[in-house]
JSON list of C-alpha atoms in Angstrom, two decimals:
[
{"chain": "H", "resi": 1, "resn": "MET", "atom": "CA", "xyz": [-51.33, 31.10, -43.66]},
{"chain": "H", "resi": 2, "resn": "PRO", "atom": "CA", "xyz": [-55.06, 30.45, -43.50]},
{"chain": "H", "resi": 3, "resn": "LEU", "atom": "CA", "xyz": [-56.16, 28.28, -40.60]},
{"chain": "H", "resi": 4, "resn": "VAL", "atom": "CA", "xyz": [-59.66, 27.02, -39.99]},
{"chain": "H", "resi": 5, "resn": "ILE", "atom": "CA", "xyz": [-60.63, 25.85, -36.52]},
{"chain": "H", "resi": 6, "resn": "ARG", "atom": "CA", "xyz": [-63.93, 24.98, -34.91]},
{"chain": "H", "resi": 7, "resn": "LEU", "atom": "CA", "xyz": [-64.54, 26.66, -31.58]},
{"chain": "H", "resi": 8, "resn": "PRO", "atom": "CA", "xyz": [-66.92, 25.52, -28.87]},
{"chain": "H", "resi": 9, "resn": "THR", "atom": "CA", "xyz": [-69.90, 27.83, -28.53]},
{"chain": "H", "resi": 10, "resn": "ASP", "atom": "CA", "xyz": [-68.71, 29.42, -25.28]},
{"chain": "H", "resi": 11, "resn": "ILE", "atom": "CA", "xyz": [-65.25, 30.25, -26.67]},
{"chain": "H", "resi": 12, "resn": "GLU", "atom": "CA", "xyz": [-66.75, 31.62, -29.86]},
{"chain": "H", "resi": 13, "resn": "ALA", "atom": "CA", "xyz": [-69.07, 33.85, -27.83]},
{"chain": "H", "resi": 14, "resn": "GLY", "atom": "CA", "xyz": [-66.17, 35.04, -25.68]},
{"chain": "H", "resi": 15, "resn": "LEU", "atom": "CA", "xyz": [-64.07, 35.83, -28.74]},
{"chain": "H", "resi": 16, "resn": "ARG", "atom": "CA", "xyz": [-66.95, 37.71, -30.34]},
{"chain": "H", "resi": 17, "resn": "ARG", "atom": "CA", "xyz": [-67.49, 39.71, -27.12]},
{"chain": "H", "resi": 18, "resn": "LEU", "atom": "CA", "xyz": [-63.77, 40.50, -26.80]},
{"chain": "H", "resi": 19, "resn": "SER", "atom": "CA", "xyz": [-63.65, 41.56, -30.44]},
{"chain": "H", "resi": 20, "resn": "HIS", "atom": "CA", "xyz": [-66.56, 43.93, -29.86]},
{"chain": "H", "resi": 21, "resn": "GLU", "atom": "CA", "xyz": [-65.14, 45.33, -26.58]},
{"chain": "H", "resi": 22, "resn": "GLU", "atom": "CA", "xyz": [-61.71, 46.00, -28.07]},
{"chain": "H", "resi": 23, "resn": "SER", "atom": "CA", "xyz": [-63.02, 47.05, -31.48]},
{"chain": "H", "resi": 24, "resn": "LYS", "atom": "CA", "xyz": [-60.61, 44.64, -33.14]},
{"chain": "H", "resi": 25, "resn": "PRO", "atom": "CA", "xyz": [-61.18, 41.87, -35.66]},
{"chain": "H", "resi": 26, "resn": "GLN", "atom": "CA", "xyz": [-61.38, 38.38, -34.20]},
{"chain": "H", "resi": 27, "resn": "ALA", "atom": "CA", "xyz": [-58.44, 37.26, -36.33]},
{"chain": "H", "resi": 28, "resn": "GLU", "atom": "CA", "xyz": [-56.24, 39.99, -34.85]},
{"chain": "H", "resi": 29, "resn": "ILE", "atom": "CA", "xyz": [-57.15, 38.95, -31.32]},
{"chain": "H", "resi": 30, "resn": "VAL", "atom": "CA", "xyz": [-56.46, 35.29, -32.08]},
{"chain": "H", "resi": 31, "resn": "ARG", "atom": "CA", "xyz": [-53.07, 36.14, -33.63]},
{"chain": "H", "resi": 32, "resn": "ALA", "atom": "CA", "xyz": [-52.13, 38.24, -30.59]},
{"chain": "H", "resi": 33, "resn": "LEU", "atom": "CA", "xyz": [-53.16, 35.49, -28.17]},
{"chain": "H", "resi": 34, "resn": "ILE", "atom": "CA", "xyz": [-51.16, 32.86, -30.07]},
{"chain": "H", "resi": 35, "resn": "ALA", "atom": "CA", "xyz": [-48.11, 35.15, -30.24]},
{"chain": "H", "resi": 36, "resn": "GLU", "atom": "CA", "xyz": [-48.37, 35.81, -26.48]},
{"chain": "H", "resi": 37, "resn": "ARG", "atom": "CA", "xyz": [-48.59, 32.10, -25.74]},
{"chain": "H", "resi": 38, "resn": "LEU", "atom": "CA", "xyz": [-45.61, 31.30, -27.94]},
{"chain": "H", "resi": 39, "resn": "ALA", "atom": "CA", "xyz": [-43.55, 34.06, -26.32]},
{"chain": "H", "resi": 40, "resn": "THR", "atom": "CA", "xyz": [-44.18, 32.77, -22.81]},
{"chain": "H", "resi": 41, "resn": "ARG", "atom": "CA", "xyz": [-43.63, 29.19, -23.92]},
{"chain": "H", "resi": 42, "resn": "THR", "atom": "CA", "xyz": [-40.17, 29.87, -25.34]},
{"chain": "H", "resi": 43, "resn": "ALA", "atom": "CA", "xyz": [-39.20, 31.92, -22.29]},
{"chain": "H", "resi": 44, "resn": "ARG", "atom": "CA", "xyz": [-39.60, 28.93, -19.95]},
{"chain": "H", "resi": 45, "resn": "THR", "atom": "CA", "xyz": [-36.53, 27.82, -18.06]},
{"chain": "H", "resi": 46, "resn": "SER", "atom": "CA", "xyz": [-35.27, 24.33, -18.85]},
{"chain": "H", "resi": 47, "resn": "ALA", "atom": "CA", "xyz": [-35.17, 21.63, -16.19]},
{"chain": "H", "resi": 48, "resn": "TYR", "atom": "CA", "xyz": [-31.38, 21.60, -16.48]},
{"chain": "H", "resi": 49, "resn": "ALA", "atom": "CA", "xyz": [-31.17, 25.35, -15.81]},
{"chain": "H", "resi": 50, "resn": "ILE", "atom": "CA", "xyz": [-33.45, 25.04, -12.78]},
{"chain": "H", "resi": 51, "resn": "ALA", "atom": "CA", "xyz": [-31.44, 22.11, -11.36]},
{"chain": "H", "resi": 52, "resn": "ARG", "atom": "CA", "xyz": [-28.20, 23.99, -11.97]},
{"chain": "H", "resi": 53, "resn": "ARG", "atom": "CA", "xyz": [-29.54, 27.09, -10.21]},
{"chain": "H", "resi": 54, "resn": "LEU", "atom": "CA", "xyz": [-30.69, 24.99, -7.23]},
{"chain": "H", "resi": 55, "resn": "GLY", "atom": "CA", "xyz": [-27.25, 23.45, -6.94]},
{"chain": "H", "resi": 56, "resn": "VAL", "atom": "CA", "xyz": [-28.36, 19.92, -7.80]},
{"chain": "H", "resi": 57, "resn": "ILE", "atom": "CA", "xyz": [-26.05, 19.71, -10.82]},
{"chain": "H", "resi": 58, "resn": "GLY", "atom": "CA", "xyz": [-22.49, 19.19, -9.70]},
{"chain": "H", "resi": 59, "resn": "CYS", "atom": "CA", "xyz": [-23.33, 18.65, -6.03]},
{"chain": "H", "resi": 60, "resn": "ASP", "atom": "CA", "xyz": [-21.61, 15.25, -5.87]},
{"chain": "H", "resi": 61, "resn": "ASP", "atom": "CA", "xyz": [-17.89, 15.91, -5.53]},
{"chain": "H", "resi": 62, "resn": "ASP", "atom": "CA", "xyz": [-16.63, 12.43, -4.64]},
{"chain": "H", "resi": 63, "resn": "GLY", "atom": "CA", "xyz": [-14.29, 12.39, -7.63]},
{"chain": "H", "resi": 64, "resn": "ARG", "atom": "CA", "xyz": [-15.58, 9.23, -9.30]},
{"chain": "H", "resi": 65, "resn": "THR", "atom": "CA", "xyz": [-16.02, 9.62, -13.04]},
{"chain": "H", "resi": 66, "resn": "ASP", "atom": "CA", "xyz": [-17.30, 6.13, -13.81]},
{"chain": "H", "resi": 67, "resn": "THR", "atom": "CA", "xyz": [-20.55, 6.06, -11.83]},
{"chain": "H", "resi": 68, "resn": "ALA", "atom": "CA", "xyz": [-22.71, 5.50, -14.90]},
{"chain": "H", "resi": 69, "resn": "ALA", "atom": "CA", "xyz": [-20.70, 2.47, -15.99]},
{"chain": "H", "resi": 70, "resn": "ARG", "atom": "CA", "xyz": [-20.20, 0.99, -12.50]},
{"chain": "H", "resi": 71, "resn": "HIS", "atom": "CA", "xyz": [-23.36, 2.11, -10.69]},
{"chain": "H", "resi": 72, "resn": "ALA", "atom": "CA", "xyz": [-24.45, -1.42, -9.74]},
{"chain": "H", "resi": 73, "resn": "GLU", "atom": "CA", "xyz": [-21.09, -2.11, -8.14]},
{"chain": "H", "resi": 74, "resn": "TYR", "atom": "CA", "xyz": [-21.25, 1.13, -6.13]},
{"chain": "H", "resi": 75, "resn": "VAL", "atom": "CA", "xyz": [-24.80, 0.45, -4.96]},
{"chain": "H", "resi": 76, "resn": "ARG", "atom": "CA", "xyz": [-23.88, -3.08, -3.82]},
{"chain": "H", "resi": 77, "resn": "ALA", "atom": "CA", "xyz": [-20.86, -1.76, -1.93]},
{"chain": "H", "resi": 78, "resn": "ALA", "atom": "CA", "xyz": [-22.95, 0.91, -0.24]},
{"chain": "H", "resi": 79, "resn": "LEU", "atom": "CA", "xyz": [-25.58, -1.64, 0.80]},
{"chain": "H", "resi": 80, "resn": "ARG", "atom": "CA", "xyz": [-22.90, -4.01, 2.11]},
{"chain": "H", "resi": 81, "resn": "SER", "atom": "CA", "xyz": [-21.36, -1.17, 4.09]},
{"chain": "H", "resi": 82, "resn": "ARG", "atom": "CA", "xyz": [-24.72, -0.27, 5.57]},
{"chain": "H", "resi": 83, "resn": "ARG", "atom": "CA", "xyz": [-25.36, -3.90, 6.62]},
{"chain": "H", "resi": 84, "resn": "VAL", "atom": "CA", "xyz": [-21.94, -4.13, 8.30]},
{"chain": "H", "resi": 85, "resn": "ARG", "atom": "CA", "xyz": [-22.47, -0.90, 10.22]},
{"chain": "H", "resi": 86, "resn": "LYS", "atom": "CA", "xyz": [-25.96, -2.01, 11.25]},
{"chain": "H", "resi": 87, "resn": "SER", "atom": "CA", "xyz": [-24.82, -5.44, 12.46]},
{"chain": "H", "resi": 88, "resn": "THR", "atom": "CA", "xyz": [-21.85, -4.06, 14.45]},
{"chain": "H", "resi": 89, "resn": "GLY", "atom": "CA", "xyz": [-23.87, -1.19, 15.85]},
{"chain": "H", "resi": 90, "resn": "LYS", "atom": "CA", "xyz": [-21.37, 1.31, 14.55]},
{"chain": "H", "resi": 91, "resn": "ARG", "atom": "CA", "xyz": [-22.64, 4.51, 13.14]},
{"chain": "H", "resi": 92, "resn": "ARG", "atom": "CA", "xyz": [-21.01, 6.41, 10.41]},
{"chain": "H", "resi": 93, "resn": "GLY", "atom": "CA", "xyz": [-20.45, 9.98, 11.20]}
]
């Protein structure tokens, strides 16, 4: 597929120099650089995979399965509990 791009002067000069040093056509160098970039791009690890490896995924084992639907209720209860402990001077532990 033909592709026409305009390069800034410094990049064009660098490509010309690299082409001369490696005795390769500029198009071949550009294709190789794009292929290299695409290969490293697709090899990146997803955020999910990183979180899973770090143990963030599945680290909450309290057994509740409705936290998405009832999150506001759980947050209010936790805040109430914290206020009660703070006012009575009792620490959880």
